[in-house]
Amino acid sequence: MGIKVTEIAFVGYPVTDLDRARDFYERVMGLQCTLDHPLGDGKRWIEYDIGTSALAISNMWPPTGRSGPTAALEVEDLDGAIDIFKAEGVSIK
């Protein structure tokens, strides 16, 4: 059976220098910021809509050799997906 993924909602990429990253994505790549959300304590979440998905950059989590981009997937049936994850022993928080 499996989970039916319908699209990638966004890909979030951790950065250490948001101003430098924002300059690159806007000036060099030509993207337009669609969301700049301050999260307190100097943390921010910035998004760029690309087609039906979004690219997000943030300093919410530090980039390390063990971390990288995070993808959020939209599914057809969230409750069913949670049931499948639990059956597979995936921790849901």
CSV table of C-alpha atoms in Angstrom, one decimal:
chain,number,residue,atom,x,y,z
A,1,MET,CA,0.0,0.0,0.0
A,2,GLY,CA,2.3,2.8,1.2
A,3,ILE,CA,1.9,6.5,1.7
A,4,LYS,CA,0.9,8.6,-1.3
A,5,VAL,CA,3.1,11.7,-1.4
A,6,THR,CA,1.4,14.4,-3.5
A,7,GLU,CA,4.2,17.0,-3.7
A,8,ILE,CA,7.2,18.6,-2.0
A,9,ALA,CA,5.8,21.4,0.1
A,10,PHE,CA,9.2,23.0,0.8
A,11,VAL,CA,12.8,22.3,1.1
A,12,GLY,CA,14.5,24.1,4.1
A,13,TYR,CA,18.2,24.7,4.0
A,14,PRO,CA,20.2,25.7,7.1
A,15,VAL,CA,22.5,28.7,6.8
A,16,THR,CA,24.7,30.6,9.2
A,17,ASP,CA,24.6,34.0,7.4
A,18,LEU,CA,21.0,34.8,6.4
A,19,ASP,CA,21.8,38.2,4.9
A,20,ARG,CA,24.5,36.7,2.7
A,21,ALA,CA,22.3,33.8,1.7
A,22,ARG,CA,19.4,36.1,1.0
A,23,ASP,CA,21.6,38.3,-1.2
A,24,PHE,CA,22.6,35.3,-3.2
A,25,TYR,CA,19.1,33.9,-3.7
A,26,GLU,CA,17.6,37.3,-4.6
A,27,ARG,CA,20.4,39.1,-6.5
A,28,VAL,CA,22.2,36.2,-8.1
A,29,MET,CA,19.4,33.6,-8.5
A,30,GLY,CA,16.6,36.2,-9.1
A,31,LEU,CA,14.2,34.8,-6.6
A,32,GLN,CA,11.6,37.0,-4.8
A,33,CYS,CA,11.1,36.6,-1.1
A,34,THR,CA,7.6,35.5,-0.3
A,35,LEU,CA,8.0,35.2,3.5
A,36,ASP,CA,10.4,36.6,6.0
A,37,HIS,CA,9.4,35.4,9.4
A,38,PRO,CA,11.3,36.5,12.6
A,39,LEU,CA,11.3,33.7,15.2
A,40,GLY,CA,12.9,35.6,18.1
A,41,ASP,CA,16.4,35.3,19.5
A,42,GLY,CA,17.9,36.3,16.1
A,43,LYS,CA,16.3,33.3,14.3
A,44,ARG,CA,14.4,33.8,11.0
A,45,TRP,CA,12.7,31.7,8.4
A,46,ILE,CA,12.8,33.0,4.8
A,47,GLU,CA,10.9,31.5,1.9
A,48,TYR,CA,10.9,31.7,-1.9
A,49,ASP,CA,8.0,30.2,-3.9
A,50,ILE,CA,9.2,28.2,-6.8
A,51,GLY,CA,6.4,26.6,-8.8
A,52,THR,CA,4.1,24.8,-6.4
A,53,SER,CA,6.9,24.4,-3.8
A,54,ALA,CA,9.0,26.7,-1.7
A,55,LEU,CA,12.7,27.0,-0.9
A,56,ALA,CA,13.3,28.1,2.7
A,57,ILE,CA,16.5,29.3,4.3
A,58,SER,CA,16.8,29.6,8.0
A,59,ASN,CA,19.2,29.8,10.9
A,60,MET,CA,16.8,27.8,13.1
A,61,TRP,CA,19.2,24.8,13.1
A,62,PRO,CA,22.9,25.0,12.4
A,63,PRO,CA,24.4,23.4,9.3
A,64,THR,CA,26.8,20.7,10.3
A,65,GLY,CA,28.4,17.7,8.7
A,66,ARG,CA,25.5,15.7,10.1
A,67,SER,CA,22.6,18.0,9.0
A,68,GLY,CA,21.6,19.5,5.7
A,69,PRO,CA,18.4,20.3,3.8
A,70,THR,CA,15.1,19.2,5.2
A,71,ALA,CA,12.1,18.4,2.9
A,72,ALA,CA,8.5,18.6,3.9
A,73,LEU,CA,6.3,16.2,1.9
A,74,GLU,CA,2.6,16.6,1.4
A,75,VAL,CA,0.6,13.4,1.6
A,76,GLU,CA,-2.9,12.5,0.4
A,77,ASP,CA,-4.0,11.0,3.8
A,78,LEU,CA,-2.1,12.4,6.9
A,79,ASP,CA,-3.9,10.1,9.4
A,80,GLY,CA,-3.2,7.1,7.2
A,81,ALA,CA,0.4,8.1,6.9
A,82,ILE,CA,0.7,8.4,10.6
A,83,ASP,CA,-0.8,4.9,11.0
A,84,ILE,CA,1.8,3.5,8.6
A,85,PHE,CA,4.6,5.3,10.3
A,86,LYS,CA,3.5,3.9,13.7
A,87,ALA,CA,3.2,0.4,12.3
A,88,GLU,CA,6.8,0.8,11.0
A,89,GLY,CA,8.0,1.9,14.5
A,90,VAL,CA,8.6,5.5,13.5
A,91,SER,CA,8.5,7.9,16.4
A,92,ILE,CA,5.9,10.6,16.0
A,93,LYS,CA,6.3,13.7,18.1
